[in-house]
CSV table of C-alpha atoms and ligand atoms in Angstrom, one decimal:
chain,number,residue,atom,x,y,z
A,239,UNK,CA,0.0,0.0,0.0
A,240,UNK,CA,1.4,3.6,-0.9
A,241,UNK,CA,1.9,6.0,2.4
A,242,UNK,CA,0.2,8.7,2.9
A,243,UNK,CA,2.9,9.4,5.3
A,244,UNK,CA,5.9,9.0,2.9
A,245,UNK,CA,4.8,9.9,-0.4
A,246,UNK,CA,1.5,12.2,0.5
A,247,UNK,CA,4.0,15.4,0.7
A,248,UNK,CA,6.4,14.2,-1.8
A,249,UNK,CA,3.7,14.2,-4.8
A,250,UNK,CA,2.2,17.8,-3.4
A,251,UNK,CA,1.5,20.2,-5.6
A,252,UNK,CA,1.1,24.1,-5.2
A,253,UNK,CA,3.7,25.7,-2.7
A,254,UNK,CA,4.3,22.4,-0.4
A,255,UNK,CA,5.8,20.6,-3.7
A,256,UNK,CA,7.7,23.7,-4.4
A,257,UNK,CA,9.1,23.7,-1.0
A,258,UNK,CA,10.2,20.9,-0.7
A,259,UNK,CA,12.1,20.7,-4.5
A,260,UNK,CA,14.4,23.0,-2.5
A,261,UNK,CA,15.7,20.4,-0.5
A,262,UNK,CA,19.0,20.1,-1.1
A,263,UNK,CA,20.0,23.7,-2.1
A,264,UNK,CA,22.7,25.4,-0.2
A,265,UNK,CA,20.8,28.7,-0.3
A,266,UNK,CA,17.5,30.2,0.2
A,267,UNK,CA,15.4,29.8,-3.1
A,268,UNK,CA,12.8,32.6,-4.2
A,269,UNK,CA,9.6,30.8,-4.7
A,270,UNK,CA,8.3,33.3,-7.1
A,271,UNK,CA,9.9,37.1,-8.9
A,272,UNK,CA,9.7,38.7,-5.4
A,273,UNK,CA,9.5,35.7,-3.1
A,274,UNK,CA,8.6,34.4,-1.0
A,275,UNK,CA,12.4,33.0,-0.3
A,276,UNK,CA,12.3,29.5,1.8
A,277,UNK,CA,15.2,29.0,3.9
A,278,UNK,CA,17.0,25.7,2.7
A,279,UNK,CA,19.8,25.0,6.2
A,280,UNK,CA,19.4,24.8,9.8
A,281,UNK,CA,21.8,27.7,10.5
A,282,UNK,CA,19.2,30.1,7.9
A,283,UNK,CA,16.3,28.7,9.7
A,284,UNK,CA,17.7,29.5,13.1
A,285,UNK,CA,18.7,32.9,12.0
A,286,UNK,CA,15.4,33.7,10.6
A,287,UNK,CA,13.7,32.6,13.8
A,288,UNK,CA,15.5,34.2,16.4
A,289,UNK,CA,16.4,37.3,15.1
A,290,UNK,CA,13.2,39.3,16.0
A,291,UNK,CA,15.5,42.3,14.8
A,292,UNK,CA,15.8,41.6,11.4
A,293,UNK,CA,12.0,39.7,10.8
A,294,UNK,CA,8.8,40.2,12.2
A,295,UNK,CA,5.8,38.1,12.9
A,296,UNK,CA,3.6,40.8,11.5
A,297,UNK,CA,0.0,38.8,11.7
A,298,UNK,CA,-2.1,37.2,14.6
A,299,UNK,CA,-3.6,33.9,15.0
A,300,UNK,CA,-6.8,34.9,13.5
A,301,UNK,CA,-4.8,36.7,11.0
A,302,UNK,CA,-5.2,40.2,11.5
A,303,UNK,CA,-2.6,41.8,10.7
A,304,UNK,CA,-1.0,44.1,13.4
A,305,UNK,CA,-0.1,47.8,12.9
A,306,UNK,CA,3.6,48.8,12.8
A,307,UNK,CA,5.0,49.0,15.9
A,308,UNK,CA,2.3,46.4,17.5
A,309,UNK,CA,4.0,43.1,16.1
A,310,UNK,CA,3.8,40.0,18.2
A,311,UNK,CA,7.9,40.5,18.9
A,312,UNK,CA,6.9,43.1,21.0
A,313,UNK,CA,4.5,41.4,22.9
A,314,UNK,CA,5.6,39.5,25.7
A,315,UNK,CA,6.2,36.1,24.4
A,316,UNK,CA,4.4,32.9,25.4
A,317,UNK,CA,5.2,31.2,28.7
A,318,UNK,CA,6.0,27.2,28.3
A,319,UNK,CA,3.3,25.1,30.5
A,320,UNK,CA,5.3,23.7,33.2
A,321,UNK,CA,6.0,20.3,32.6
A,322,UNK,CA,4.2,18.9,35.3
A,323,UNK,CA,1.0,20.1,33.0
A,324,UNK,CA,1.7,17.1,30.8
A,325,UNK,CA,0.4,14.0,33.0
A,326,UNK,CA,-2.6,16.1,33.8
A,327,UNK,CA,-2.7,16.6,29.6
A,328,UNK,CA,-1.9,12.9,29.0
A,329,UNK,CA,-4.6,11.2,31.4
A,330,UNK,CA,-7.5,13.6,30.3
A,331,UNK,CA,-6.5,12.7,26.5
A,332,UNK,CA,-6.5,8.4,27.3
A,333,UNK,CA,-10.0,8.6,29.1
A,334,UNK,CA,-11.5,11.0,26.9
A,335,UNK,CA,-10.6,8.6,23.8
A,336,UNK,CA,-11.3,5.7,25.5
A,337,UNK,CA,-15.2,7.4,26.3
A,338,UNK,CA,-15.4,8.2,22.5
A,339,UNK,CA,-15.1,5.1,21.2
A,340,UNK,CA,-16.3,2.7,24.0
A,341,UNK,CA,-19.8,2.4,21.8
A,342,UNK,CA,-18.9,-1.4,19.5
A,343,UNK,CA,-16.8,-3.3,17.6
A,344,UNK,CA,-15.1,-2.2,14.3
A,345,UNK,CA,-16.8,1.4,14.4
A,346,UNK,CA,-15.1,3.7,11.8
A,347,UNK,CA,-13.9,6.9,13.2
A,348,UNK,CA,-12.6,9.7,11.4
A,349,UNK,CA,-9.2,10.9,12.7
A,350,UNK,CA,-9.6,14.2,13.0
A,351,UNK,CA,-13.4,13.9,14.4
A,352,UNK,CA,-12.9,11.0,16.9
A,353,UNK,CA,-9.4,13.6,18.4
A,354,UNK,CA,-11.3,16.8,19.0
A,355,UNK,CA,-13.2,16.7,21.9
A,356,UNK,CA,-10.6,14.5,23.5
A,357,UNK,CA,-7.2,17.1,22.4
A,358,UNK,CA,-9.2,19.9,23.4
A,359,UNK,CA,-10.4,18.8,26.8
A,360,UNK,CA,-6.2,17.6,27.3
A,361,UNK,CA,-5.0,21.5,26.3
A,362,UNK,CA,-7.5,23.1,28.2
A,363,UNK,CA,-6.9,20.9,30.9
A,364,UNK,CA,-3.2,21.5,30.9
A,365,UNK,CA,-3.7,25.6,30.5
A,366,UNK,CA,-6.4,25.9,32.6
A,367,UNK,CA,-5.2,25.1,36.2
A,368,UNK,CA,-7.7,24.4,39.1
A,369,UNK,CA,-10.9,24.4,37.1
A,370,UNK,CA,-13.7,22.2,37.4
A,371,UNK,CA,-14.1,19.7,34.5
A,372,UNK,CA,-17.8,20.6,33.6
A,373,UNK,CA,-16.4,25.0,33.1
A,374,UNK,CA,-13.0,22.8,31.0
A,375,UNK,CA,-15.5,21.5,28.9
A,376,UNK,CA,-17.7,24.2,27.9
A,377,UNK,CA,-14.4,26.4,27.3
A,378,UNK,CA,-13.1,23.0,25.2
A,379,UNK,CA,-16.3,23.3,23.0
A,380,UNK,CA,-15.8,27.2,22.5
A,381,UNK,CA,-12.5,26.8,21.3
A,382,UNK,CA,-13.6,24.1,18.9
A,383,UNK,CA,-15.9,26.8,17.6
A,384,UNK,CA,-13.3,29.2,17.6
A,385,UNK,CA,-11.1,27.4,15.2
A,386,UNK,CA,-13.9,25.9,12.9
A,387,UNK,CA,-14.6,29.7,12.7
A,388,UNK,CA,-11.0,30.7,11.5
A,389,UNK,CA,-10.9,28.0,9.2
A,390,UNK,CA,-12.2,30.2,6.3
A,391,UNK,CA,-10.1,32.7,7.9
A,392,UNK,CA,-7.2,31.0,7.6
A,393,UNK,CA,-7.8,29.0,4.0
A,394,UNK,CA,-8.6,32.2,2.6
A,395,UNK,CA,-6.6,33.5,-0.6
A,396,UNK,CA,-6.1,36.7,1.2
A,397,UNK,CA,-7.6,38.2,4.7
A,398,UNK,CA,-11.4,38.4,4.8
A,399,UNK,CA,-12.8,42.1,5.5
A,400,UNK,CA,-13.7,43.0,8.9
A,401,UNK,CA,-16.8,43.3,7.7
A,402,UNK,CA,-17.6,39.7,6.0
A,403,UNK,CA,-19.7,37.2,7.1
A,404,UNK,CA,-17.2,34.9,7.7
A,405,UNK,CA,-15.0,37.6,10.3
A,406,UNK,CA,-17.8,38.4,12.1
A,407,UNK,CA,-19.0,34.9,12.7
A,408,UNK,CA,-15.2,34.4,13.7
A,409,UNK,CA,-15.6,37.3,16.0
A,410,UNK,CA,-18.5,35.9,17.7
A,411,UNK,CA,-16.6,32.8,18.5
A,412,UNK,CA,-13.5,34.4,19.7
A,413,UNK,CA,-15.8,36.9,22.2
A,414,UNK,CA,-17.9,34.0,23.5
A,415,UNK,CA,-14.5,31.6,24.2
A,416,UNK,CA,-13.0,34.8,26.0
A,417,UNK,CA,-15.9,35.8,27.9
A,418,UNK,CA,-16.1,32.4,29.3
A,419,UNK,CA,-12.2,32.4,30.1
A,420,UNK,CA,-13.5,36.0,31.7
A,421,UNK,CA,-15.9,34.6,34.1
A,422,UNK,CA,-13.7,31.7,35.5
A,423,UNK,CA,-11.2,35.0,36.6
A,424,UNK,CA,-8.8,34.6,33.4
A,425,UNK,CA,-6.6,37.8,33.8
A,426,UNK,CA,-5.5,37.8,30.4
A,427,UNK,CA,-8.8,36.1,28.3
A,428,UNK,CA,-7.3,36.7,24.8
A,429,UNK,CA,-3.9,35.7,25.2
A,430,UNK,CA,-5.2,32.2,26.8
A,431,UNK,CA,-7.4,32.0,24.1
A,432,UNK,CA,-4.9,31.9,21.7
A,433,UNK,CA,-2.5,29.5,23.9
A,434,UNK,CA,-5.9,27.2,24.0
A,435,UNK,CA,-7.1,27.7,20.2
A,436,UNK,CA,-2.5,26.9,19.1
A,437,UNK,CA,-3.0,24.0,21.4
A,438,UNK,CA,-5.5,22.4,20.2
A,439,UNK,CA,-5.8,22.2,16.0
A,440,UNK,CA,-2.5,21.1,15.8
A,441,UNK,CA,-2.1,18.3,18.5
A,442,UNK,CA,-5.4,17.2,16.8
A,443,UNK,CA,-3.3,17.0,13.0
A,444,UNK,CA,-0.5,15.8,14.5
A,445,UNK,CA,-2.5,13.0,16.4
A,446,UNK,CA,-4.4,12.1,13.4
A,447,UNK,CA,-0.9,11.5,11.2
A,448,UNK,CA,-0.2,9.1,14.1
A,449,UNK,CA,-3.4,7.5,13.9
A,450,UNK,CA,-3.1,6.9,10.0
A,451,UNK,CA,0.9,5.8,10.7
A,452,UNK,CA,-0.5,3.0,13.1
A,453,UNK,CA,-2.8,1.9,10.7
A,454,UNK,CA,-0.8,1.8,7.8
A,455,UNK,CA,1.0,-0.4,9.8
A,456,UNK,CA,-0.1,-3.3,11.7
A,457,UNK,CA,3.4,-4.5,12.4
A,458,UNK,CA,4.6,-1.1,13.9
A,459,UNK,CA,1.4,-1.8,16.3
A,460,UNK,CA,2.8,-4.9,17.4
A,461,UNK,CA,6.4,-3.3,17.6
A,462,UNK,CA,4.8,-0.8,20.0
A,463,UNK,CA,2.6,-3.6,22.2
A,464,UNK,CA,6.2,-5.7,22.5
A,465,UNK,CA,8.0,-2.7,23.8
A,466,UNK,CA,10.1,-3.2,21.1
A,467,UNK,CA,9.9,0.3,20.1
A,468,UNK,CA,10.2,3.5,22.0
A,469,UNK,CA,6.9,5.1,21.7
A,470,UNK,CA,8.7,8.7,21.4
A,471,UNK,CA,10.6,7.2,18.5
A,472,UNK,CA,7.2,7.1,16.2
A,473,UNK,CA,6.2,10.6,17.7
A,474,UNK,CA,9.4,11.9,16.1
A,475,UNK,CA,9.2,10.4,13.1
A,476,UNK,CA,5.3,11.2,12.7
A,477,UNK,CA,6.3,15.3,13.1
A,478,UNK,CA,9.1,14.7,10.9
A,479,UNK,CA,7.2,13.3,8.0
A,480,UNK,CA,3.9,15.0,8.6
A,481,UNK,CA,4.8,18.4,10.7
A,482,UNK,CA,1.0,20.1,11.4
A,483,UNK,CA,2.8,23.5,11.0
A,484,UNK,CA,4.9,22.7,7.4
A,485,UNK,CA,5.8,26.1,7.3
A,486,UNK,CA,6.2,29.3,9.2
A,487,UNK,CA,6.4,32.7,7.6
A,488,UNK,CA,8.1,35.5,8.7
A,489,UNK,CA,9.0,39.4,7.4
A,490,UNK,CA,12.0,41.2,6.6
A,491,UNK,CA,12.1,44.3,8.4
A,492,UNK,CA,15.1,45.8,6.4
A,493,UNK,CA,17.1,44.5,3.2
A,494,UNK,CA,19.1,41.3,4.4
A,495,UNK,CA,21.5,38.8,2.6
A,496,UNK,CA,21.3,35.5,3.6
A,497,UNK,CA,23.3,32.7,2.2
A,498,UNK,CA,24.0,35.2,-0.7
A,499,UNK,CA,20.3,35.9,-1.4
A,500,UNK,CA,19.3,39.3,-1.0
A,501,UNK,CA,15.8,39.9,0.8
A,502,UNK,CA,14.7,43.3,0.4
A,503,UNK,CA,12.9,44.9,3.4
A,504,UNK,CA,9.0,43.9,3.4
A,505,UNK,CA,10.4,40.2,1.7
A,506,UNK,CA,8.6,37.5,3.1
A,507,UNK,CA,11.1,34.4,3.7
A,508,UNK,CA,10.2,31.0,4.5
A,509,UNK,CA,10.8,28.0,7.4
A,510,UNK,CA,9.9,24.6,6.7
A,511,UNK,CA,10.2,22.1,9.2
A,512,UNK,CA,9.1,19.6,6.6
A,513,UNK,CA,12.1,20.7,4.3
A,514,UNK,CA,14.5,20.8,6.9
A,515,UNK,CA,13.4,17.0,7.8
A,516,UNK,CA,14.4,15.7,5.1
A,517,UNK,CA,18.1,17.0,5.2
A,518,UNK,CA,20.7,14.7,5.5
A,519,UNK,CA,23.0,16.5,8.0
A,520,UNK,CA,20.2,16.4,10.7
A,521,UNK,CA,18.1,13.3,10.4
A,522,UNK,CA,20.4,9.6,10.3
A,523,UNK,CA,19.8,7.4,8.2
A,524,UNK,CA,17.8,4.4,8.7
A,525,UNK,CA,19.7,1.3,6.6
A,526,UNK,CA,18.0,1.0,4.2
A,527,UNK,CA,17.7,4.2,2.6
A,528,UNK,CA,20.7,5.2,0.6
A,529,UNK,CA,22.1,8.5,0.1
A,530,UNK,CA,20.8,11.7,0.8
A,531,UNK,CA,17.4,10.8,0.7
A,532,UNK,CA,15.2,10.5,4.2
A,533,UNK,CA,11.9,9.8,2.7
A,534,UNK,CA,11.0,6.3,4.6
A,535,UNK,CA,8.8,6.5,7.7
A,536,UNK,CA,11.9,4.9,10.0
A,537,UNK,CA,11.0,5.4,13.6
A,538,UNK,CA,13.9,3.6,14.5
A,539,UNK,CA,16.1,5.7,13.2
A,540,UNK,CA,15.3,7.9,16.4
A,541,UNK,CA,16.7,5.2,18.9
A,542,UNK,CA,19.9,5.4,18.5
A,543,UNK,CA,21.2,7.8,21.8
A,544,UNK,CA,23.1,9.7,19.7
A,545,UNK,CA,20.2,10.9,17.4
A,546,UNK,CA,18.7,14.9,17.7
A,547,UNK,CA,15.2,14.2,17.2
A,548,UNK,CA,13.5,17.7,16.7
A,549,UNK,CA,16.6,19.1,15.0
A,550,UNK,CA,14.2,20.2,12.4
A,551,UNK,CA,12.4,22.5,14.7
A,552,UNK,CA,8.9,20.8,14.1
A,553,UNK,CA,8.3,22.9,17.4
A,554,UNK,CA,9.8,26.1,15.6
A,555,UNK,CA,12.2,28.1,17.3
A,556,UNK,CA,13.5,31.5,19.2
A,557,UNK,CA,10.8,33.9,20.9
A,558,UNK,CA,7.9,32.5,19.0
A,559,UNK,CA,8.7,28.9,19.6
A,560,UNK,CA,6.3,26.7,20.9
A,561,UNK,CA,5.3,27.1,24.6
A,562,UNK,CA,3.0,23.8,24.3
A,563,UNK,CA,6.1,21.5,23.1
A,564,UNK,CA,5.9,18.8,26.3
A,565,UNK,CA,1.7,19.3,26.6
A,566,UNK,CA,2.2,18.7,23.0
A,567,UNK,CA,4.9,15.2,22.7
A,568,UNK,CA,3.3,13.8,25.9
A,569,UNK,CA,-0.4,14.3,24.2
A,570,UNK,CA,1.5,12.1,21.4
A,571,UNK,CA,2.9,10.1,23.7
A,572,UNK,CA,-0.5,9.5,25.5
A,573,UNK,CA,-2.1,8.4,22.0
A,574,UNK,CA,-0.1,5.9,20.9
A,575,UNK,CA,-0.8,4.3,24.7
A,576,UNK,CA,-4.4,4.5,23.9
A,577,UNK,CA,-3.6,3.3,20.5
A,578,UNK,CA,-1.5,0.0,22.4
A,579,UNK,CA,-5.2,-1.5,23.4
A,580,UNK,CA,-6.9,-1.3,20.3
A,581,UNK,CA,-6.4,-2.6,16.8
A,582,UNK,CA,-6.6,0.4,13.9
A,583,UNK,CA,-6.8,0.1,10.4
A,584,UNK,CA,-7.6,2.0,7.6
A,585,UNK,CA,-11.2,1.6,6.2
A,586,UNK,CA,-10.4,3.8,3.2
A,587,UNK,CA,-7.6,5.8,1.3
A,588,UNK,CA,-6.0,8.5,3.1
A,589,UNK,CA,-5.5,12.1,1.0
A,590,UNK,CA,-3.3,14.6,2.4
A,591,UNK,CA,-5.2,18.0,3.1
A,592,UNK,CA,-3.0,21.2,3.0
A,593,UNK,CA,-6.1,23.9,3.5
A,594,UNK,CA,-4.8,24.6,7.1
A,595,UNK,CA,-1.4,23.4,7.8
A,596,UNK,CA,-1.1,19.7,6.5
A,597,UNK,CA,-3.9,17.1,7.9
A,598,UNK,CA,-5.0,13.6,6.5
A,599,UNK,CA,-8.4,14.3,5.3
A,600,UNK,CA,-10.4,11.9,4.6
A,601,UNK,CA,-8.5,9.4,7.4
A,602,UNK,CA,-11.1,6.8,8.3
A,603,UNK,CA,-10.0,4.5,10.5
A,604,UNK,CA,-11.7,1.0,12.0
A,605,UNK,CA,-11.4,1.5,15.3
A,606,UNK,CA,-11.5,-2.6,17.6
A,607,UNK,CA,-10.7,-3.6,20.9
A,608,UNK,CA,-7.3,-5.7,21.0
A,609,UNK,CA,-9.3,-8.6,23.1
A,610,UNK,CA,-12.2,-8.9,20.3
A,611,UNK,CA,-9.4,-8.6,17.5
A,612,UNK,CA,-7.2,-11.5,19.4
A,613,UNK,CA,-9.6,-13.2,21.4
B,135,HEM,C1,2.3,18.2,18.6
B,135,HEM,C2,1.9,19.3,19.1
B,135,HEM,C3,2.4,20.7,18.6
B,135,HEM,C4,3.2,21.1,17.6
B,135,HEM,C5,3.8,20.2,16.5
B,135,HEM,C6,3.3,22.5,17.7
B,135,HEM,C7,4.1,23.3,16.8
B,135,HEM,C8,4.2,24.7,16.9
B,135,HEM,C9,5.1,25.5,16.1
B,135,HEM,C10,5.9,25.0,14.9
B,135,HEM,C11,5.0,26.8,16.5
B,135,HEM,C12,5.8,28.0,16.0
B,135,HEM,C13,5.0,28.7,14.9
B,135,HEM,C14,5.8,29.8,14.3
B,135,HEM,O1,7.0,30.0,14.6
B,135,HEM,O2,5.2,30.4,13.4
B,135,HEM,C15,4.1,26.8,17.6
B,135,HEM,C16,3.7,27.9,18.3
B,135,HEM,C17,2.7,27.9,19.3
B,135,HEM,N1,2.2,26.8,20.0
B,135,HEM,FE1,2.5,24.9,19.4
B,135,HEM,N2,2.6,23.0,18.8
B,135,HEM,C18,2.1,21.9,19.4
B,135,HEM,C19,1.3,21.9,20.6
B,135,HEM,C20,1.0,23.0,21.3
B,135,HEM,C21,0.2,23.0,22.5
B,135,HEM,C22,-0.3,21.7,23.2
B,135,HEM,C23,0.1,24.3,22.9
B,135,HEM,C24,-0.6,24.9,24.1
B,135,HEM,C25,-1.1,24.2,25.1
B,135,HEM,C26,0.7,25.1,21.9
B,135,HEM,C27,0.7,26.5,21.9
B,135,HEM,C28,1.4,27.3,21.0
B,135,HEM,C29,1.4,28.7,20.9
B,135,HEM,C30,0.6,29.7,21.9
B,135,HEM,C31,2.2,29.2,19.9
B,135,HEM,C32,2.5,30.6,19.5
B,135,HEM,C33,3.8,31.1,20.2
B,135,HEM,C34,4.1,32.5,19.8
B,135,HEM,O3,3.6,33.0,18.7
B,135,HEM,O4,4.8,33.2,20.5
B,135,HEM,N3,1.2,24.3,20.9
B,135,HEM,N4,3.6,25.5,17.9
């Protein structure tokens, strides 16, 4: 069977294929007359990412875009949840999952369906400290609505007006999820609303990549159930392969030369941590790939102690980085547990959805209990 996982990226069209024909180039490469420029090495990457200096992060979550002097460099950045955060995430994502699909045998899920409630429920249980699960829920719900309402937002060509139906119903979501963040005494409603809405949609892609990876793969199931392989291991390789957030933008705010390129001020340039996942220099090879290529979904690759998973920054890096990374991996981590007492397999092909970051869309998966499955 073709993967989704391995090949769904590689045959992209549109500006993911272009991306990713870069690989390999020692310096950025201009993806049109006047960019944008994507970034091609880790040492570019890092430089674009933690020099708020030289480029901005001119544009909001919902994607407003912010006036001059206003960008989110300015702001003070995003604290990382404390680590101890992470069981609380892990446990409320296993029993959540296991509620959702308690009802029967061989019931077909779709990936990203069957992980929303349960990823939402986990993030706002890991931001939201000391509140009562009934108040977690409804603000779980009303970020789900939030981010169905930026979808159109966000698939847009360009920004929709402030005006348009499609802002103002966004609007209404945002207001609702902060006035509810409001009443349980949140000092800073919008900021945890964005925190909540950042941890959530992507968890929920990143989970369903896993999902599909298990299924593909009934002997990487068993791998997992025998201990054979480090759970962690697949997580890296999922967000290598399949990184929700493929690509990160950022702004020049003045000319710059990198690598020899010249970005004039305003230039948008590039970071891919699906591009840089592929390079040779920071993934090792698994044995039986040959060359420079680092196509094959090769989770053992990652458990050798000398290996960097995350080299690729699939978490991004410097002031914008992500402040949800260990909610995030031990979510990941959490799913493939849940994963360990059930049997998954795919109930129809998988397509590779790039309207909001990369997602498998559909993903249908048939969902059985290990004991029915074995017994
Ligand atoms: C597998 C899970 C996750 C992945 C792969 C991921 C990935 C990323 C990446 C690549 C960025 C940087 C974007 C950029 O530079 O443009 C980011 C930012 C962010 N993430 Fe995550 N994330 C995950 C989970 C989470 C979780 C669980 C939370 C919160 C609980 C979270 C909250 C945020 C926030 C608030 C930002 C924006 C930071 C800023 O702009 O200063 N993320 N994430």
């Amino acid at each position: 069977m073709t993967s989704v996982l391995e090949r769904g990226t590689e045959q992209a069209d549109g500006r993911l294929g272009a991306v990713l024909r870069a690989v390999g180039r020692p310096q950025p490469v201009a993806l049109g007359r006047h960019g944008p420029w994507v970034v091609t090495t880790l040492e570019h990457a890092r430089s674009v990412l933690t020099d708020p200096g030289a480029f901005d992060f001119p544009v909001d979550v919902s994607r407003r875009s912010l006036p001059r002097g206003q960008e989110r460099d300015r702001d003070a950045g995003f604290v990382p949840l404390p680590r101890a955060r992470t069981a609380v995430a892990a446990d409320v994502l296993v029993d959540e999952l296991r509620a959702a699909v308690r009802s029967g045998a061989g019931a077909e899920h779709d990936a990203m369906r069957l992980l929303r409630r349960p990823v939402a429920r986990a993030t706002a249980a890991a931001v939201l400290d000391g509140v009562a699960d009934p108040e977690r829920d409804a603000v779980a719900d009303a970020v789900l609505a939030w981010i169905d309402a930026l979808a159109p937002v966000i698939a847009a060509v360009r920004p929709p007006s402030r005006w348009s139906r499609v802002r103002r119903h966004e609007d209404a979501a945002r207001t609702r999820l902060e006035s509810l963040l409001r009443a349980l005494d949140d000092p800073e409603p919008a900021r945890t609303a964005t925190m909540l809405a950042a941890g959530t949609q992507v968890p929920i892609a990143a989970g369903a990549w896993l999902l599909v990876a298990l299924a593909e793969r009934p002997a990487l199931q068993q791998r997992l159930g025998t201990g054979d392989l480090e759970p962690s291991s697949v997580v890296w390789e999922v967000l290598r392969l399949a990184p929700p957030t493929w690509v990160t933008a950022r702004v020049a705010r003045r000319a710059v030369v990198l690598g020899g390129e010249r970005v004039p001020e305003g230039g948008v340039v590039l970071v891919s941590p699906l591009l840089l996942g592929r390079l040779a220099e920071l993934v090792p090879a698994h044995e039986q790939e040959s060359g420079d290529t680092r196509g094959a979904f090769a989770p053992d690759r990652w458990q050798d102690p000398h290996a960097r998973p995350g080299a690729w920054l699939p978490f991004g890096a410097g002031p914008h980085a992500c402040p949800g990374r260990s909610v995030g991996l031990a979510q990941l981590v959490a799913l493939i547990t849940w994963a360990g007492g059930v049997h998954l397999e795919l109930a129809a092909p998988v397509r590779l959805d790039q309207s909001r970051g990369i997602f498998p869309r559909p993903a249908r998966l048939a969902v059985t209990a290990r004991d029915e499955v074995e017994g």
